[in-house]
Structures are given as structure tokens and as C-alpha cells.
JSON list of C-alpha atoms in Angstrom, two decimals:
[
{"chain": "A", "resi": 1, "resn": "UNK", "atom": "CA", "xyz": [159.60, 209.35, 268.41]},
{"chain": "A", "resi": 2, "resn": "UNK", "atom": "CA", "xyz": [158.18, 205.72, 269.71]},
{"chain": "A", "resi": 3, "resn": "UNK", "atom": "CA", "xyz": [154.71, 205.05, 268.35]},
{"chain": "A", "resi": 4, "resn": "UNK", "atom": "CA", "xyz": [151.87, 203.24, 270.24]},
{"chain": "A", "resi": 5, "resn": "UNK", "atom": "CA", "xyz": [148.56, 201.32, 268.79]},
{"chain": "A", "resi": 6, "resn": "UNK", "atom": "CA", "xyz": [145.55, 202.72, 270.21]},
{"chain": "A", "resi": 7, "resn": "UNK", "atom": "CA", "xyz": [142.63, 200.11, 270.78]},
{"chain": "A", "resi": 8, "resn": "UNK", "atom": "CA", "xyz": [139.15, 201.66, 271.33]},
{"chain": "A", "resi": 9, "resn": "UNK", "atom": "CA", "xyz": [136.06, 200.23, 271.85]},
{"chain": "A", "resi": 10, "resn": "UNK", "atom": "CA", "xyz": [133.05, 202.32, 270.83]},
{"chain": "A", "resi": 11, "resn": "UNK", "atom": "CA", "xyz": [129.37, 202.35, 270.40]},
{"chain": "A", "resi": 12, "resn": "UNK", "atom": "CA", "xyz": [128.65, 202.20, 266.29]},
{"chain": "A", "resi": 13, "resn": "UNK", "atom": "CA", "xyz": [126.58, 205.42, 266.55]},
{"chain": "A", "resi": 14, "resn": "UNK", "atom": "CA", "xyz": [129.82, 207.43, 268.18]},
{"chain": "A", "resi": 15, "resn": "UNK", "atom": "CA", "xyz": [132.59, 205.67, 265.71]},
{"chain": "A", "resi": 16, "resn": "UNK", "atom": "CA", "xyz": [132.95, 208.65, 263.03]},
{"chain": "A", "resi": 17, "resn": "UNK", "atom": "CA", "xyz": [133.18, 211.39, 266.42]},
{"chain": "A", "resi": 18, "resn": "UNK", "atom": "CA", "xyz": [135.85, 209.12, 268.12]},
{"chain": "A", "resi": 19, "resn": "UNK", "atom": "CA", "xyz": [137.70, 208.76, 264.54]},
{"chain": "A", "resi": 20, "resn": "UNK", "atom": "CA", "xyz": [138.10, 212.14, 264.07]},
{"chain": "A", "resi": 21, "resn": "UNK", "atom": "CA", "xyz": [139.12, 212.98, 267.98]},
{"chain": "A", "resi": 22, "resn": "UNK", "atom": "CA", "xyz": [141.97, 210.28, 267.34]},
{"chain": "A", "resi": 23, "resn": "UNK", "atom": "CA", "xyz": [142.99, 211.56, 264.07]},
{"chain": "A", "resi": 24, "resn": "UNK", "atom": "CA", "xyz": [143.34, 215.50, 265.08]},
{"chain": "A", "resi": 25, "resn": "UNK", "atom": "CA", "xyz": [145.98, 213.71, 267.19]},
{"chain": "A", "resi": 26, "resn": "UNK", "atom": "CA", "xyz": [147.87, 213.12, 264.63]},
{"chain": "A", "resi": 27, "resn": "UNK", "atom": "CA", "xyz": [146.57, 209.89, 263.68]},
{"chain": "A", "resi": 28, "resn": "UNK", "atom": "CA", "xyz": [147.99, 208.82, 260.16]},
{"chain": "A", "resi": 29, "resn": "UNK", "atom": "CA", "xyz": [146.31, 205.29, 260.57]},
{"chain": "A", "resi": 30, "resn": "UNK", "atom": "CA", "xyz": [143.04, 203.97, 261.38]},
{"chain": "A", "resi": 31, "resn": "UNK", "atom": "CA", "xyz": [141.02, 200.95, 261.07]},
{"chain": "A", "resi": 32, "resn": "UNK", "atom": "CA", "xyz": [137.53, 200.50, 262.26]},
{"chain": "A", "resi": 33, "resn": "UNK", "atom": "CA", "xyz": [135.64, 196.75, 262.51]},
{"chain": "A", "resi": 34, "resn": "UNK", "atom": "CA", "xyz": [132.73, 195.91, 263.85]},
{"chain": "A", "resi": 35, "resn": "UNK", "atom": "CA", "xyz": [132.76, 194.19, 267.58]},
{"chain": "A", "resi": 36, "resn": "UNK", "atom": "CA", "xyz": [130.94, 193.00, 270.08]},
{"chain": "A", "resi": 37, "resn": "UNK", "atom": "CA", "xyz": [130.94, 193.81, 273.67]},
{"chain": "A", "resi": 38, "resn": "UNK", "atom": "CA", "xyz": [131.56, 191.37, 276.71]},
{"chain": "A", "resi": 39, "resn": "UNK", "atom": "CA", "xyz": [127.66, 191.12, 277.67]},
{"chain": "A", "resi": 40, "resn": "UNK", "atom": "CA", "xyz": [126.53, 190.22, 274.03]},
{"chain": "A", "resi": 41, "resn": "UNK", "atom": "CA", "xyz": [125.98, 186.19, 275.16]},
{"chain": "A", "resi": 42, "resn": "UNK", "atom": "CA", "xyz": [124.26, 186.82, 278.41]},
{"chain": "A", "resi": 43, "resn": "UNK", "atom": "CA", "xyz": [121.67, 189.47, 276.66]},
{"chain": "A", "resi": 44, "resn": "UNK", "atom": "CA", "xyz": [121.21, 187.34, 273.59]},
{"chain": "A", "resi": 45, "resn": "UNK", "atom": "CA", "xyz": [120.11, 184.77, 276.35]},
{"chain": "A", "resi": 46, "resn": "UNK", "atom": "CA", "xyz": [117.81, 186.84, 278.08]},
{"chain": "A", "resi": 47, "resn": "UNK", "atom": "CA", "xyz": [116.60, 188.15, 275.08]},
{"chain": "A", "resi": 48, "resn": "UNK", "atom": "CA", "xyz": [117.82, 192.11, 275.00]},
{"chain": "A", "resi": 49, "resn": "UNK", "atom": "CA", "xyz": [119.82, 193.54, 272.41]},
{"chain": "A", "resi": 50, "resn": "UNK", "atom": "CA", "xyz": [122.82, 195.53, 272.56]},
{"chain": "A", "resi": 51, "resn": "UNK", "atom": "CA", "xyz": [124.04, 198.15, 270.80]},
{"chain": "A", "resi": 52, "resn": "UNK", "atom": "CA", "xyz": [126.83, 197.18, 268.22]},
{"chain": "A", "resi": 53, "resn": "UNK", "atom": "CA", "xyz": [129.90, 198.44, 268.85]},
{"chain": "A", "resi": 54, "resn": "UNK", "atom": "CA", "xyz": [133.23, 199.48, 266.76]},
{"chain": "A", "resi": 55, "resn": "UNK", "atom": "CA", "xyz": [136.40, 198.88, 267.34]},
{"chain": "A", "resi": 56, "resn": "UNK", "atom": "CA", "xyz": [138.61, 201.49, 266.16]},
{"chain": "A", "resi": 57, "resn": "UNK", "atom": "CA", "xyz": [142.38, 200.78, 265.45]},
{"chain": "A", "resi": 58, "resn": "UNK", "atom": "CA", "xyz": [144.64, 203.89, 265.28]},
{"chain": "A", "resi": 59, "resn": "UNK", "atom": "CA", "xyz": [149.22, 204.08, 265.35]},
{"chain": "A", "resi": 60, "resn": "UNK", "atom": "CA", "xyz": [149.45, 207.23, 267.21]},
{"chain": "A", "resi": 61, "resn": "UNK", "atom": "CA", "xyz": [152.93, 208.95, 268.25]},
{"chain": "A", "resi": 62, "resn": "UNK", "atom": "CA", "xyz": [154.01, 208.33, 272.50]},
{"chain": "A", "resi": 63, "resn": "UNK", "atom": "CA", "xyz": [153.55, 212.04, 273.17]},
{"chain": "A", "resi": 64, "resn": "UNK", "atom": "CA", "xyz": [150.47, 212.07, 271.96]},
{"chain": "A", "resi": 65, "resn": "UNK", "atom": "CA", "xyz": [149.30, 209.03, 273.56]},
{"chain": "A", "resi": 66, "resn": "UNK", "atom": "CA", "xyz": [148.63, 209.74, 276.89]},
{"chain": "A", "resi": 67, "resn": "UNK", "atom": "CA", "xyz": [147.06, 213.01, 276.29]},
{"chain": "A", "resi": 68, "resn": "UNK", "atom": "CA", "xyz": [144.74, 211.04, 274.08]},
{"chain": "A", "resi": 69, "resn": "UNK", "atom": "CA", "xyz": [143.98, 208.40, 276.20]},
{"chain": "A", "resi": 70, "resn": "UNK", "atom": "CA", "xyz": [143.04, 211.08, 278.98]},
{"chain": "A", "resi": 71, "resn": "UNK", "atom": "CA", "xyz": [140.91, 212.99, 276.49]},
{"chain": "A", "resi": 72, "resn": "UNK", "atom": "CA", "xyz": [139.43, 210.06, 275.48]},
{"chain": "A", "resi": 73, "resn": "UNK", "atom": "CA", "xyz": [139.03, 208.98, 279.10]},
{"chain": "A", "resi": 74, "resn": "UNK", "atom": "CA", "xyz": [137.07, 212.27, 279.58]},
{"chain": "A", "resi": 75, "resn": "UNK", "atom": "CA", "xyz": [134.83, 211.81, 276.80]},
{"chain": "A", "resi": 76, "resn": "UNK", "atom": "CA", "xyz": [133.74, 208.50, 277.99]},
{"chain": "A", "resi": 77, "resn": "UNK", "atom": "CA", "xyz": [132.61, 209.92, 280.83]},
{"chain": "A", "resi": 78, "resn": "UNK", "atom": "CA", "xyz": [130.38, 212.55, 279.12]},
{"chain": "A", "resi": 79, "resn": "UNK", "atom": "CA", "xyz": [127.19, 210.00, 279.35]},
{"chain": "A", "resi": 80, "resn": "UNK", "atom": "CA", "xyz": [125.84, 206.21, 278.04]},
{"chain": "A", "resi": 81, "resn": "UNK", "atom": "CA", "xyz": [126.00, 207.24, 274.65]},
{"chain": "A", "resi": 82, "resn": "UNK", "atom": "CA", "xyz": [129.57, 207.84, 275.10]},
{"chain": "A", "resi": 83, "resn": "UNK", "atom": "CA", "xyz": [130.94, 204.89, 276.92]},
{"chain": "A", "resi": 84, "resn": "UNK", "atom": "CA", "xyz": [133.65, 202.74, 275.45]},
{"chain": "A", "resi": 85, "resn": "UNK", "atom": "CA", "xyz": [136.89, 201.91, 276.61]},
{"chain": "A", "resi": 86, "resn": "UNK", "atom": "CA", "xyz": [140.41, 202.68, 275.10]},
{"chain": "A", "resi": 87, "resn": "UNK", "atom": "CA", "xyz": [144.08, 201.72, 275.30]},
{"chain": "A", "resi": 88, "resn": "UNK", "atom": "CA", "xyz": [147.47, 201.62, 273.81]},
{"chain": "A", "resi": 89, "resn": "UNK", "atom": "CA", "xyz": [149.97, 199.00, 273.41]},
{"chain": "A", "resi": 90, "resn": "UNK", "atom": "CA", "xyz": [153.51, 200.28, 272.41]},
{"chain": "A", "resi": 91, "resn": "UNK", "atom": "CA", "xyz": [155.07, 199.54, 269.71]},
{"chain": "A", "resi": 92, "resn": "UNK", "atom": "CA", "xyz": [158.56, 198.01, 269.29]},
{"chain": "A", "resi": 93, "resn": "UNK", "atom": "CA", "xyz": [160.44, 198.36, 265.89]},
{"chain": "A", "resi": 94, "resn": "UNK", "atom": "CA", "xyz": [158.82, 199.87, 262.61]},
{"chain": "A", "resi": 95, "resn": "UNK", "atom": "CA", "xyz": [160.53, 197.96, 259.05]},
{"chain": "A", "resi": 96, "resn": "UNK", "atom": "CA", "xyz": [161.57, 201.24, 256.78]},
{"chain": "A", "resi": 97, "resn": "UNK", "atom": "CA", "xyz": [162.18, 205.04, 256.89]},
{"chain": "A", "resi": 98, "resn": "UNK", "atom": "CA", "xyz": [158.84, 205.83, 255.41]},
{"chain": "A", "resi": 99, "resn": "UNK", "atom": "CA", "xyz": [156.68, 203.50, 256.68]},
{"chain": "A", "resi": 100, "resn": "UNK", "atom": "CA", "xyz": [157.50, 205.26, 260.18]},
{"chain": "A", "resi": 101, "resn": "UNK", "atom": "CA", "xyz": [157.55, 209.08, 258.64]},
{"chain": "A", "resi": 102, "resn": "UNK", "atom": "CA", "xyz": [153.87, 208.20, 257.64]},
{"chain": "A", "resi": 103, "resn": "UNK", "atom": "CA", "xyz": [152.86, 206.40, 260.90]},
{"chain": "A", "resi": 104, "resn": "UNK", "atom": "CA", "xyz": [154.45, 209.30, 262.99]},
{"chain": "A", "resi": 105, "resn": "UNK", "atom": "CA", "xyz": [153.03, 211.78, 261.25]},
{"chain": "A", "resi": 106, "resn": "UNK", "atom": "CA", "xyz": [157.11, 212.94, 260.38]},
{"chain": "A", "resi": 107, "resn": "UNK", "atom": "CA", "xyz": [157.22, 215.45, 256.95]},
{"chain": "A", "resi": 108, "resn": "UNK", "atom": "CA", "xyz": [160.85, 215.65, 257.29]},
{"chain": "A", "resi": 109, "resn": "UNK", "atom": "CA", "xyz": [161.16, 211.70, 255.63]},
{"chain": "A", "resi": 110, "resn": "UNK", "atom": "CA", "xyz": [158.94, 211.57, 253.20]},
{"chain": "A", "resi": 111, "resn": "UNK", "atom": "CA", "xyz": [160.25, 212.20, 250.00]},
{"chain": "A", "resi": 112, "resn": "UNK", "atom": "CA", "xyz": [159.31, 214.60, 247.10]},
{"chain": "A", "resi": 113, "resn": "UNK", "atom": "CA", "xyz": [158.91, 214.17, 244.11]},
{"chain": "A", "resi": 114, "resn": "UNK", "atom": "CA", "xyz": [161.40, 216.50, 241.60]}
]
């Protein structure tokens, strides 16, 4: 199973609703950081204020990728609150046998302990 790394851009209000809708995708891995958006310099000039934004950070599995980029799609569409944008870049090679069981979600190679 390839993995991918989801990018998604999101206001700070919606973050903790677009974590979880990532992570019921099987979603091992997430990182959220605070961002800006594009307009933030030509606002701050006029003198309006944006709304901060988070960018959220998530290794999800190929198969799951595209459904979640359409669901996510879908969502974005639901109204201003919910605008953000999302994408995925793949993923070439993964260093060790666990690493990728975590990362892909994979019980079979994780090991237990006797």
C-alpha cells in the first residue's frame, strides 16, 4: 500500500472538525501549525483582518486518498466557514517495517509484546 501526505489548509475555528474527518480515514499521523493565507499582506495593508488559518499535515494510505480529498472537496463547499483547500503529494520510499505499519495504518507488522 503507497502512502500520500495530505496538505490542508483550514480556517483555525474548523481545524479540530477537519482533524478528525482525516483521521477516521485512517490517519495515523497528523500535524497541525498555524498559517497564513495568500491575502494576509494585501488586508494587513488595507487594514482588515483575516481569519487565521491551520495547516493540517496528515500520511494517509493511496486508497484512501482520493476518497478523502473528494470528501474533503465536498466539505469545502458546505459554506465560508468551511473553505480551505487540500492536497496530497505521494510519497516515495518509507525507511523501516514499522515505521510504514504505523503510517499505513497496517496491524499485521507491528509487533507484540510476549
Amino acid at each position: 500500500m503507497k502512502l500520500e501526505v495530505l496538505l490542508a489548509i483550514v480556517h483555525n475555528d474548523k481545524a479540530a472538525y477537519y482533524s478528525s474527518l482525516i483521521q477516521s480515514h485512517q490517519a495515523n499521523l497528523q500535524l497541525s501549525m498555524p498559517a497564513q493565507g495568500t491575502t494576509h499582506q494585501i488586508l494587513n495593508y488595507l487594514g482588515l483582518a483575516e481569519r487565521p488559518k491551520t495547516l493540517l499535515v496528515s500520511v494517509v494510505r493511496s486508497d484512501e486518498a482520493d476518497k478523502l480529498i473528494a470528501l474533503l472537496d465536498e466539505t469545502f463547499q458546505k459554506g465560508k466557514n468551511y473553505k480551505g483547500i487540500a492536497l496530497t503529494v505521494p510519497m516515495t520510499s518509507v525507511i523501516g517495517t514499522l515505521a510504514y505499519g504505523f503510517l499505513s495504518n497496517d496491524k499485521r507488522t507491528v509487533k507484540e509484546e510476549a
